[in-house]
Amino acid sequence: MGQNEYQRRRTFAIISHPDAGKTTLTEKLLLYGGAIHAAGAVKSRKAKRSAVSDWMALEKQRGISVTTSVLQFEYDDIRWNLLDTPGHNDFSEDTYRTLMAADCGIMILDAARGVEPQTRKLFHVCRLRNTPVVTFINKMDRPARDAFALMSEVEEVLGVSTVPFTWPIGSGDLFQGVYDRVNKLVIRFERSSEGQSKRAIMKVTGLEDPELDALLGEEAAQTLREEVELLDGAGEEWDQERFLAGEITPVFFGSALTNFGVEPFLRSFKGLCPPPGEREATGDVTVSPADDRFSAFVFKVQANMDPSHRDRIAFARICSGKFEGGMRVSHFRLGKEIRLNRAEQFFAQERESVMEAYAGDIVGLYDPGLFRIGDTLSTNGPMSFDAVPQFSPEHFGRLQLLDPLKRKQLQKGIQELSEEGTVQLFMEPGREKDPVCGVVGRLQFDVLMFRLEHEYGARVTFDLLPYQHARWVTGAADCAELKAKRVPMAVVDRDNRPVALFRDEWELGRAERDNENWTFHETARIVAAA
Ligand code: G4P
């Protein structure tokens, strides 16, 4: 116990495209981990559509979850922290920021669809910190793409090597289960009439075992032998170090819905997901989770969790030491000491107060307006992690105020909401009156309009701009210099840094080629202004 508590923490997130099976797999994970006791406890899609989350009136209107949440459960003497990333198409910068707090990712792919756009983006964000990613190829009970082709796609599109830990035995109606390559187990399932699966594990001495033909059928057994031989002969070797560096992803096949292949996946995941590791702080300081010094960074600020109180919760990831309710910490950005009272943690769907937490844990701190995304809190003096960057928005819109008399309210609103991280604010020199807003998920424009109207009394609309990428440019003096070099649109961010906007990757690539003395950054440091 005590300082070693961090060694039994596992903090991870699921990355996937909507509909790949994140909710279904999360539920299996919680069931397996004993955090919930019956299937259906995690919101089903139908329930999701009519979700009554009281966090924001907007959520009710749209019937989707705008927020990311943290689930915590205890299993096999491990404290699991699952950072939930919104799976809906309209995800936000919060999704990316959440990944900065995770030590490992589970990437779920739909076996019929392979790597989809949102998965690609989220994987890319994991890559920024070299976060290890474990792949689960789901829906093998449905017509699926060839397993080799799926692995090639992962390698080519995501630029990561693959090592299958399990291999599917058939697919679609002929899906029988998986071969566990590590333990050399054939794990076969039988479907019952209710669509449930009955587990039938058979340990085979080797794939030559003649009983395999009787078990799987001659043809399936033969195919499995050939495929596994191919993998053993030509496949990539497993290398733990390369996995931890984010260069190799172990691949599992299965069907979350019918439970095929879920158990071997979860069993292996326990061994693969690393405990909290070291984190770099500014000034070449390396923080070890074993350090006595408490340190944590805020990766998300959730406003208005309870509309009647207008309270805010700042979610902080602990990087070292122990959190204790009532402790005094340095707040780097504010340059002063503050007292942290109790914190919230999240057990399945319940919130509960905690008085202590350790490296790897996520705590929800009551926020009377002290915290911003990226803030570092620490004992033994101030320090800063710079753990959460500003990410390139993917949608841009010019804000139009509908009631010109409300300009003051608008200014206050966008200033506060950009500080809170709901939106990124840019100015085009010469058009300061019409700010440009950038968001990662389209829905954030709706969130912004809603909040500006309801919290600040300013009704606005957006003229969408045709840009998809922002790059913070170093090496160029200002916007005029960017414009002179055919950058489609040049703006400054709220810290007055020049930013180039591009319609597509082709335009971006051209600008990079034409201006080799400039550096185009897809993320930017959040400036710690008090
Ligand atoms: P998401 O959170 O990633 O968006 O996906 P979710 O788990 O909600 O799954 C999307 C749909 O795919 C759901 O069907 C779910 O039942 C189905 N699904 C998930 N895993 C599997 C699988 O392994 N095999 C098959 N065949 N289907 C799977 P739905 O009809 O849209 O919703 P629901 O009414 O069943 O909840």
Coordinates of C-alpha atoms and ligand atoms in Angstrom, one line a residue:
M1 CA 0.0 0.0 0.0
G2 CA 1.0 3.6 0.3
Q3 CA 3.5 4.8 -2.3
N4 CA 3.3 1.6 -4.2
E5 CA -0.4 2.1 -4.9
Y6 CA 0.4 3.5 -8.3
Q7 CA 1.8 0.2 -9.4
R8 CA -1.7 -1.3 -9.2
R9 CA -3.2 1.6 -11.3
R10 CA -4.1 1.1 -14.9
T11 CA -5.4 4.2 -16.7
F12 CA -6.6 3.7 -20.3
A13 CA -9.1 5.0 -22.9
I14 CA -10.9 3.5 -25.8
I15 CA -10.5 4.9 -29.3
S16 CA -12.9 4.0 -32.0
H17 CA -15.2 5.3 -34.7
P18 CA -18.9 5.5 -33.8
D19 CA -20.7 2.1 -34.0
A20 CA -17.5 0.0 -33.9
G21 CA -18.6 -1.4 -30.5
K22 CA -17.1 0.8 -27.8
T23 CA -20.2 0.8 -25.6
T24 CA -20.6 -3.0 -26.0
L25 CA -17.0 -3.7 -25.2
T26 CA -17.0 -1.3 -22.2
E27 CA -20.0 -3.1 -20.8
K28 CA -18.2 -6.5 -21.2
L29 CA -15.2 -5.0 -19.5
L30 CA -17.2 -3.7 -16.6
L31 CA -19.1 -7.0 -16.3
Y32 CA -15.9 -8.9 -16.4
G33 CA -14.3 -6.5 -13.9
G34 CA -17.3 -7.0 -11.6
A35 CA -18.2 -3.2 -11.6
I36 CA -21.6 -4.0 -12.9
H37 CA -23.6 -7.1 -12.6
A38 CA -26.0 -7.3 -15.5
A39 CA -25.7 -6.6 -19.1
G40 CA -27.6 -3.5 -20.2
A41 CA -26.2 -1.3 -17.3
V42 CA -24.2 0.7 -19.7
K43 CA -26.5 2.8 -21.8
S44 CA -27.6 0.9 -24.9
R45 CA -27.7 2.8 -28.1
K46 CA -31.4 3.2 -27.9
A47 CA -31.1 4.6 -24.4
K48 CA -28.2 6.7 -25.5
R49 CA -30.4 8.3 -28.1
S50 CA -32.8 9.5 -25.3
A51 CA -30.1 9.9 -22.7
V52 CA -31.2 12.0 -19.8
S53 CA -28.0 13.3 -18.6
D54 CA -28.6 16.4 -16.5
W55 CA -25.1 17.8 -17.1
M56 CA -26.3 20.1 -19.8
A57 CA -29.7 21.0 -21.2
L58 CA -28.2 20.7 -24.6
E59 CA -27.5 17.0 -24.0
K60 CA -31.2 16.5 -23.5
Q61 CA -32.0 18.3 -26.7
R62 CA -29.6 16.3 -28.7
G63 CA -29.9 13.1 -26.8
I64 CA -26.2 12.5 -26.9
S65 CA -23.4 12.8 -24.4
V66 CA -21.3 15.9 -24.9
T67 CA -19.0 15.1 -22.1
T68 CA -16.3 12.5 -21.4
S69 CA -16.5 10.6 -18.2
V70 CA -14.2 8.5 -16.1
L71 CA -15.1 5.1 -14.9
Q72 CA -13.3 3.4 -12.1
F73 CA -13.4 -0.2 -11.1
E74 CA -11.4 -2.7 -9.1
Y75 CA -10.6 -6.1 -10.6
D76 CA -8.0 -8.6 -9.7
D77 CA -6.3 -6.3 -7.3
I78 CA -5.9 -3.7 -10.0
R79 CA -7.6 -0.2 -9.9
W80 CA -8.7 0.4 -13.4
N81 CA -9.4 4.0 -14.6
L82 CA -11.3 4.0 -17.9
L83 CA -11.3 7.4 -19.5
D84 CA -14.4 7.4 -21.8
T85 CA -14.0 9.3 -25.1
P86 CA -17.2 10.4 -26.9
G87 CA -17.8 8.0 -29.7
H88 CA -20.3 10.1 -31.5
N89 CA -19.3 11.7 -34.7
D90 CA -19.4 15.1 -33.1
F91 CA -16.6 14.6 -30.7
S92 CA -14.6 17.5 -29.4
E93 CA -11.1 18.7 -28.3
D94 CA -11.9 17.2 -24.9
T95 CA -11.7 13.8 -26.5
Y96 CA -8.1 14.5 -27.6
R97 CA -7.2 16.0 -24.3
T98 CA -8.5 13.0 -22.5
L99 CA -6.0 10.9 -24.3
M100 CA -3.2 12.9 -22.8
A101 CA -4.3 11.5 -19.4
A102 CA -4.3 7.9 -20.5
D103 CA -1.3 5.4 -20.3
C104 CA -2.8 3.0 -22.8
G105 CA -5.5 2.9 -25.5
I106 CA -7.8 0.1 -26.8
M107 CA -8.5 0.7 -30.4
I108 CA -11.7 -1.0 -31.6
L109 CA -12.2 -1.6 -35.3
D110 CA -15.3 -2.9 -37.0
A111 CA -14.1 -6.0 -38.9
A112 CA -16.2 -5.0 -41.9
R113 CA -15.0 -1.4 -42.0
G114 CA -11.4 -1.4 -40.9
V115 CA -9.7 1.8 -40.0
E116 CA -12.3 4.6 -40.1
P117 CA -11.7 8.4 -39.9
Q118 CA -12.3 9.0 -36.2
T119 CA -10.1 6.1 -35.3
R120 CA -7.4 7.5 -37.4
K121 CA -7.6 10.9 -35.7
L122 CA -7.6 9.4 -32.3
F123 CA -4.8 7.0 -33.0
H124 CA -2.8 10.0 -34.3
V125 CA -3.3 11.8 -31.0
C126 CA -2.1 8.7 -29.1
R127 CA 1.0 8.8 -31.3
L128 CA 1.9 12.3 -30.1
R129 CA 2.8 10.8 -26.7
N130 CA 3.7 7.4 -28.0
T131 CA 0.9 5.9 -26.0
P132 CA 0.8 2.1 -26.4
V133 CA -2.4 0.9 -28.2
V134 CA -4.0 -2.6 -28.1
T135 CA -6.3 -3.4 -31.1
F136 CA -9.5 -5.3 -30.8
I137 CA -11.1 -6.2 -34.2
N138 CA -14.8 -6.5 -33.4
K139 CA -17.9 -7.9 -35.1
M140 CA -16.2 -11.1 -36.4
D141 CA -19.7 -12.7 -36.2
R142 CA -20.7 -10.6 -39.1
P143 CA -19.3 -10.7 -42.6
A144 CA -15.8 -9.4 -42.1
R145 CA -12.8 -8.4 -44.2
D146 CA -9.9 -10.8 -44.5
A147 CA -7.9 -10.8 -41.3
F148 CA -4.6 -10.3 -43.1
A149 CA -6.0 -7.4 -45.1
L150 CA -7.2 -5.8 -41.9
M151 CA -3.8 -6.0 -40.4
S152 CA -2.2 -4.6 -43.5
E153 CA -4.6 -1.7 -43.4
V154 CA -3.7 -0.9 -39.8
E155 CA 0.0 -1.0 -40.7
E156 CA -0.4 1.2 -43.8
V157 CA -2.9 3.7 -42.6
L158 CA -1.7 4.1 -39.1
G159 CA 2.0 3.3 -39.5
V160 CA 2.2 0.9 -36.7
S161 CA 3.3 -2.8 -36.8
T162 CA 0.8 -5.4 -35.9
V163 CA 1.3 -8.7 -33.9
P164 CA -1.8 -10.8 -33.7
F165 CA -2.2 -12.3 -30.2
T166 CA -5.4 -14.2 -31.3
W167 CA -6.5 -15.2 -34.7
P168 CA -10.0 -15.7 -35.9
I169 CA -11.3 -19.1 -36.8
G170 CA -13.7 -18.3 -39.7
S171 CA -15.9 -15.2 -39.8
G172 CA -19.6 -14.3 -40.2
D173 CA -21.8 -17.3 -39.8
L174 CA -18.7 -19.5 -39.8
F175 CA -17.0 -17.7 -37.0
Q176 CA -16.2 -20.3 -34.4
G177 CA -13.9 -18.5 -32.1
V178 CA -10.2 -17.6 -31.9
Y179 CA -6.8 -19.3 -31.7
D180 CA -4.8 -17.9 -28.8
R181 CA -1.3 -17.7 -30.2
V182 CA 0.4 -16.9 -27.0
N183 CA -1.0 -19.8 -25.0
K184 CA -1.6 -22.1 -28.0
L185 CA -5.2 -22.5 -27.1
V186 CA -8.1 -23.0 -29.5
I187 CA -11.0 -21.2 -27.9
R188 CA -14.1 -22.3 -29.6
F189 CA -17.6 -21.1 -28.9
E190 CA -21.0 -22.6 -29.6
R191 CA -23.9 -20.4 -30.3
S192 CA -27.0 -21.1 -28.4
S193 CA -30.5 -20.5 -29.7
E194 CA -30.8 -17.2 -27.7
G195 CA -27.8 -15.7 -29.4
Q196 CA -25.7 -16.2 -26.3
S197 CA -22.5 -18.0 -26.6
K198 CA -21.5 -21.1 -24.7
R199 CA -17.8 -21.3 -24.0
A200 CA -15.9 -24.4 -25.0
I201 CA -12.2 -24.1 -24.5
M202 CA -9.9 -26.8 -25.8
K203 CA -6.3 -26.8 -25.2
V204 CA -4.5 -28.4 -28.1
T205 CA -1.0 -29.6 -27.9
G206 CA -0.4 -28.1 -31.2
L207 CA -2.3 -27.3 -34.3
E208 CA -1.3 -30.7 -35.6
D209 CA -3.5 -32.3 -33.0
P210 CA -5.9 -34.6 -35.0
E211 CA -8.7 -33.7 -32.6
L212 CA -8.8 -30.2 -34.1
D213 CA -10.3 -31.5 -37.3
A214 CA -13.1 -33.1 -35.4
L215 CA -13.7 -30.0 -33.4
L216 CA -13.6 -27.3 -36.0
G217 CA -14.3 -29.3 -39.2
E218 CA -11.5 -30.3 -41.5
E219 CA -11.6 -27.3 -43.8
A220 CA -11.6 -24.7 -41.0
A221 CA -8.8 -26.6 -39.1
Q222 CA -6.7 -26.7 -42.3
T223 CA -7.2 -23.0 -43.0
L224 CA -6.3 -22.2 -39.4
R225 CA -3.1 -24.3 -39.6
E226 CA -2.0 -22.6 -42.8
E227 CA -2.8 -19.1 -41.5
V228 CA -1.0 -19.6 -38.2
E229 CA 2.0 -21.1 -40.0
L230 CA 2.1 -18.0 -42.2
L231 CA 2.0 -15.7 -39.2
D232 CA 4.6 -17.7 -37.3
G233 CA 6.9 -17.6 -40.4
A234 CA 6.4 -14.2 -41.8
G235 CA 4.8 -12.2 -39.0
E236 CA 6.4 -9.5 -36.8
E237 CA 8.1 -10.6 -33.6
W238 CA 6.6 -9.4 -30.3
D239 CA 8.6 -6.8 -28.6
Q240 CA 7.4 -5.3 -25.4
E241 CA 9.6 -2.3 -25.6
R242 CA 8.3 -1.4 -29.0
F243 CA 4.8 -1.9 -27.8
L244 CA 5.4 0.5 -24.9
A245 CA 6.9 3.0 -27.3
G246 CA 3.7 2.8 -29.4
E247 CA 5.4 1.2 -32.4
I248 CA 3.7 -2.2 -32.3
T249 CA 0.0 -3.0 -31.6
P250 CA -1.1 -6.4 -30.4
V251 CA -4.2 -7.5 -32.3
F252 CA -7.2 -9.5 -31.0
F253 CA -10.2 -10.6 -32.9
G254 CA -13.6 -11.3 -31.6
S255 CA -17.2 -10.3 -31.2
A256 CA -18.1 -8.1 -28.2
L257 CA -21.8 -8.7 -28.7
T258 CA -21.6 -12.5 -28.4
N259 CA -18.6 -12.6 -26.1
F260 CA -16.5 -14.5 -28.6
G261 CA -12.8 -13.7 -28.0
V262 CA -13.5 -11.1 -25.3
E263 CA -12.1 -13.1 -22.4
P264 CA -8.7 -13.8 -23.9
F265 CA -8.5 -10.2 -24.9
L266 CA -9.3 -8.9 -21.4
R267 CA -7.0 -11.4 -19.8
S268 CA -4.1 -10.3 -22.0
F269 CA -5.0 -6.6 -21.7
K270 CA -4.4 -6.9 -18.0
G271 CA -0.8 -7.8 -18.7
L272 CA -0.3 -5.4 -21.5
C273 CA -1.7 -2.1 -20.1
P274 CA 1.2 -0.5 -18.3
P275 CA 1.0 1.2 -14.9
P276 CA 1.6 4.9 -14.7
G277 CA 5.0 5.9 -16.1
E278 CA 7.3 8.9 -15.9
R279 CA 6.2 12.2 -17.2
E280 CA 8.3 15.1 -18.4
A281 CA 7.8 18.5 -16.8
T282 CA 9.2 21.8 -18.0
G283 CA 12.8 22.5 -17.2
D284 CA 14.0 19.0 -18.0
V285 CA 12.4 17.6 -14.9
T286 CA 11.3 13.9 -15.0
V287 CA 8.5 13.1 -12.6
S288 CA 8.3 9.5 -11.5
P289 CA 5.0 8.1 -10.3
A290 CA 6.9 6.8 -7.2
D291 CA 8.0 10.3 -6.2
D292 CA 6.7 11.5 -2.8
R293 CA 5.8 14.9 -4.3
F294 CA 2.2 15.1 -5.4
S295 CA 1.7 16.3 -8.9
A296 CA -1.3 16.4 -11.2
F297 CA -2.5 18.2 -14.3
V298 CA -6.0 19.3 -15.3
F299 CA -7.1 17.9 -18.7
K300 CA -10.8 18.8 -18.7
V301 CA -13.0 21.3 -17.0
Q302 CA -16.7 20.4 -16.9
A303 CA -19.0 23.3 -16.6
N304 CA -22.5 23.2 -15.2
M305 CA -22.7 19.6 -14.1
D306 CA -25.6 20.7 -11.9
P307 CA -27.4 23.6 -13.7
S308 CA -29.0 24.7 -10.4
H309 CA -25.5 25.3 -8.9
R310 CA -23.5 26.2 -11.9
D311 CA -20.7 24.3 -10.4
R312 CA -17.6 23.2 -12.3
I313 CA -15.5 20.2 -11.9
A314 CA -11.9 20.1 -13.0
F315 CA -10.7 16.6 -13.9
A316 CA -7.0 16.1 -12.9
R317 CA -4.8 13.2 -13.7
I318 CA -2.4 12.5 -10.8
C319 CA 1.2 11.9 -12.0
S320 CA 3.0 11.3 -8.8
G321 CA 2.5 11.1 -5.0
K322 CA -0.7 11.0 -3.1
F323 CA -3.8 13.2 -3.2
E324 CA -5.2 13.9 0.3
G325 CA -8.4 15.9 0.9
G326 CA -7.5 19.2 2.5
M327 CA -3.9 19.3 1.1
R328 CA -2.2 22.5 0.1
V329 CA -0.7 22.6 -3.4
S330 CA 1.1 25.1 -5.6
H331 CA -0.9 26.2 -8.5
F332 CA 1.7 26.9 -11.2
R333 CA -0.3 29.3 -13.5
L334 CA -1.7 31.4 -10.6
G335 CA 1.6 31.4 -8.8
K336 CA 0.1 30.7 -5.5
E337 CA -0.8 28.0 -3.0
I338 CA -4.4 26.7 -2.9
R339 CA -6.2 24.2 -0.7
L340 CA -7.7 21.1 -2.4
N341 CA -10.7 20.0 -0.5
R342 CA -12.4 16.7 -1.2
A343 CA -12.4 15.2 -4.7
E344 CA -14.8 13.2 -6.6
Q345 CA -14.2 9.8 -8.2
F346 CA -16.4 7.8 -10.4
F347 CA -17.3 4.2 -9.7
A348 CA -19.2 2.9 -12.7
Q349 CA -22.0 5.4 -12.9
E350 CA -21.9 6.6 -9.3
R351 CA -20.0 9.6 -8.1
E352 CA -18.4 9.4 -4.7
S353 CA -16.2 11.6 -2.6
V354 CA -12.6 10.5 -2.0
M355 CA -10.1 11.8 0.5
E356 CA -7.1 10.0 -1.1
A357 CA -5.9 9.0 -4.5
Y358 CA -2.7 8.0 -6.2
A359 CA -0.6 8.4 -9.4
G360 CA -2.7 7.1 -12.3
D361 CA -6.0 8.1 -10.7
I362 CA -8.3 10.8 -12.1
V363 CA -9.9 13.0 -9.5
G364 CA -12.7 15.5 -10.1
L365 CA -12.0 18.7 -8.1
Y366 CA -14.7 21.2 -7.3
D367 CA -13.7 24.3 -9.2
P368 CA -14.7 27.7 -7.9
G369 CA -13.1 29.2 -11.1
L370 CA -9.4 28.4 -10.2
F371 CA -8.7 25.8 -12.8
R372 CA -8.0 25.8 -16.6
I373 CA -7.1 23.0 -18.9
G374 CA -3.4 22.3 -18.7
D375 CA -2.9 23.6 -15.1
T376 CA -0.4 21.8 -13.0
L377 CA -0.8 21.3 -9.2
S378 CA 2.0 20.1 -7.1
T379 CA 3.5 19.9 -3.6
N380 CA 7.1 20.8 -2.8
G381 CA 6.9 24.0 -4.9
P382 CA 5.5 24.9 -8.3
M383 CA 6.2 23.0 -11.5
S384 CA 4.5 22.6 -14.9
F385 CA 3.8 19.6 -17.0
D386 CA 2.6 21.2 -20.3
A387 CA 0.8 17.9 -20.6
V388 CA -2.2 19.2 -22.6
P389 CA -1.6 21.1 -25.8
Q390 CA -4.0 23.1 -27.9
F391 CA -4.9 20.8 -30.9
S392 CA -5.5 21.9 -34.4
P393 CA -9.2 22.5 -34.8
E394 CA -10.9 20.8 -37.7
H395 CA -13.9 23.2 -38.2
F396 CA -13.8 26.9 -38.4
G397 CA -16.5 29.5 -38.4
R398 CA -16.7 33.3 -38.3
L399 CA -18.9 34.4 -35.5
Q400 CA -21.8 36.8 -36.3
L401 CA -23.5 38.6 -33.5
L402 CA -27.3 38.8 -34.1
D403 CA -27.9 41.7 -31.7
P404 CA -25.3 44.4 -32.1
L405 CA -26.0 45.8 -28.7
K406 CA -24.7 42.7 -27.0
R407 CA -21.1 43.0 -28.2
K408 CA -19.8 43.3 -24.6
Q409 CA -21.6 40.2 -23.5
L410 CA -20.2 38.4 -26.6
Q411 CA -16.7 39.4 -25.9
K412 CA -16.9 38.3 -22.3
G413 CA -18.5 35.0 -23.4
I414 CA -16.1 34.0 -26.0
Q415 CA -13.2 35.1 -23.8
E416 CA -14.4 32.9 -21.0
L417 CA -15.4 30.0 -23.2
S418 CA -12.1 29.9 -25.0
E419 CA -10.2 30.0 -21.7
E420 CA -12.4 27.1 -20.6
G421 CA -11.3 25.2 -23.7
T422 CA -14.8 24.9 -25.4
V423 CA -13.5 26.7 -28.5
Q424 CA -10.3 28.2 -29.8
L425 CA -10.4 31.8 -30.7
F426 CA -8.5 33.4 -33.7
M427 CA -8.4 36.9 -35.1
E428 CA -7.8 37.9 -38.7
P429 CA -5.8 41.1 -38.7
G430 CA -8.0 43.9 -39.9
R431 CA -11.2 42.0 -39.0
E432 CA -11.0 42.0 -35.2
K433 CA -14.7 42.6 -34.8
D434 CA -15.5 39.2 -36.4
P435 CA -13.5 36.6 -34.5
V436 CA -12.9 33.2 -36.1
C437 CA -13.7 30.2 -33.9
G438 CA -12.1 26.8 -34.3
V439 CA -13.4 23.5 -32.9
V440 CA -12.5 19.8 -33.2
G441 CA -16.1 18.6 -33.4
R442 CA -18.8 20.3 -35.3
L443 CA -21.2 20.1 -32.4
Q444 CA -19.1 22.5 -30.4
F445 CA -20.5 25.3 -32.5
D446 CA -23.9 24.4 -31.2
V447 CA -22.6 24.2 -27.7
L448 CA -21.0 27.6 -28.1
M449 CA -24.2 29.2 -29.6
F450 CA -26.3 27.7 -26.8
R451 CA -24.0 28.8 -24.1
L452 CA -23.4 32.3 -25.4
E453 CA -27.1 32.8 -25.6
H454 CA -28.1 31.1 -22.3
E455 CA -25.2 32.1 -20.1
Y456 CA -24.2 35.5 -21.6
G457 CA -27.3 36.6 -23.4
A458 CA -25.6 37.0 -26.8
R459 CA -27.3 35.4 -29.8
V460 CA -24.9 34.5 -32.5
T461 CA -24.6 32.5 -35.7
F462 CA -21.7 31.1 -37.5
D463 CA -20.5 31.4 -41.1
L464 CA -18.6 28.2 -41.7
L465 CA -15.2 28.6 -43.3
P466 CA -13.8 26.0 -45.6
Y467 CA -10.7 25.1 -43.6
Q468 CA -9.8 21.8 -41.9
H469 CA -6.4 22.3 -40.5
A470 CA -4.6 24.9 -38.4
R471 CA -0.8 25.1 -38.1
W472 CA 1.0 27.3 -35.7
V473 CA 3.9 28.6 -37.7
T474 CA 7.3 29.3 -36.3
G475 CA 9.9 30.9 -38.4
A476 CA 7.5 33.4 -39.9
A477 CA 7.2 36.9 -38.4
D478 CA 3.5 37.6 -38.8
C479 CA 0.3 37.1 -40.7
A480 CA 1.4 39.4 -43.5
E481 CA 4.4 37.2 -44.2
L482 CA 2.2 34.1 -44.2
K483 CA -0.2 35.7 -46.7
A484 CA 2.6 36.8 -48.9
K485 CA 3.5 33.1 -49.2
R486 CA 0.1 32.0 -50.4
V487 CA -1.2 30.7 -47.1
P488 CA -5.0 30.5 -47.7
M489 CA -5.9 32.2 -44.5
A490 CA -3.6 33.7 -41.8
V491 CA -4.9 34.5 -38.3
V492 CA -3.4 34.9 -34.8
D493 CA -4.5 32.9 -31.8
R494 CA -5.4 34.5 -28.5
D495 CA -1.8 34.6 -27.6
N496 CA -1.0 36.5 -30.8
R497 CA 0.8 33.6 -32.4
P498 CA 0.5 33.3 -36.2
V499 CA -1.6 30.5 -37.4
A500 CA -2.1 29.3 -41.0
L501 CA -5.4 27.7 -42.0
F502 CA -5.7 25.1 -44.8
R503 CA -8.6 23.6 -46.6
D504 CA -7.0 20.1 -47.0
E505 CA -3.8 18.1 -46.6
W506 CA -2.8 18.9 -50.1
E507 CA -2.7 22.6 -49.4
L508 CA -0.9 22.1 -46.2
G509 CA 1.7 19.8 -47.9
R510 CA 2.3 22.5 -50.5
A511 CA 2.8 25.2 -48.0
E512 CA 5.3 22.9 -46.1
R513 CA 7.2 22.2 -49.3
D514 CA 7.3 25.8 -50.4
N515 CA 8.4 27.2 -47.0
E516 CA 11.1 24.9 -45.7
N517 CA 12.5 27.5 -43.3
W518 CA 9.2 27.6 -41.4
T519 CA 7.9 24.9 -39.0
F520 CA 4.3 24.0 -39.1
H521 CA 3.1 22.7 -35.7
E522 CA -0.2 20.9 -35.4
T523 CA -0.4 21.5 -31.6
A524 CA 0.6 24.5 -29.5
R525 CA 1.6 25.1 -26.0
I526 CA -1.2 26.5 -23.8
V527 CA 0.2 29.8 -22.6
A528 CA 0.1 29.9 -18.8
A529 CA -1.3 33.4 -18.3
A530 CA -2.8 34.1 -14.9
Ligands
G4P1 P1 -20.3 2.5 -30.2 O1 -20.4 2.6 -28.7 O2 -18.9 2.3 -30.6 O3 -21.0 3.5 -31.0 O4 -20.9 1.1 -30.6 P2 -22.0 0.2 -29.8 O5 -21.3 -0.6 -28.8 O6 -23.1 1.0 -29.4 O7 -22.4 -0.8 -31.0 C1 -23.0 -0.3 -32.2 C2 -23.9 -1.4 -32.8 O8 -23.1 -2.5 -33.1 C3 -24.9 -1.9 -31.8 O9 -26.1 -2.3 -32.5 C4 -24.3 -3.1 -31.2 O10 -25.2 -4.0 -30.6 C5 -23.6 -3.7 -32.4 N1 -22.4 -4.5 -32.0 C6 -21.4 -4.2 -31.1 N2 -20.5 -5.2 -31.1 C7 -21.0 -6.2 -32.0 C8 -20.5 -7.5 -32.4 O11 -19.5 -8.0 -31.9 N3 -21.2 -8.1 -33.3 C9 -22.4 -7.6 -33.9 N4 -23.0 -8.3 -34.8 N5 -22.9 -6.4 -33.5 C10 -22.2 -5.7 -32.6 P3 -27.4 -1.4 -32.6 O12 -28.4 -2.3 -33.2 O13 -27.1 -0.2 -33.3 O14 -27.7 -1.0 -31.2 P4 -28.5 -1.9 -30.0 O15 -29.9 -1.6 -30.2 O16 -28.1 -3.3 -30.2 O17 -27.9 -1.4 -28.7

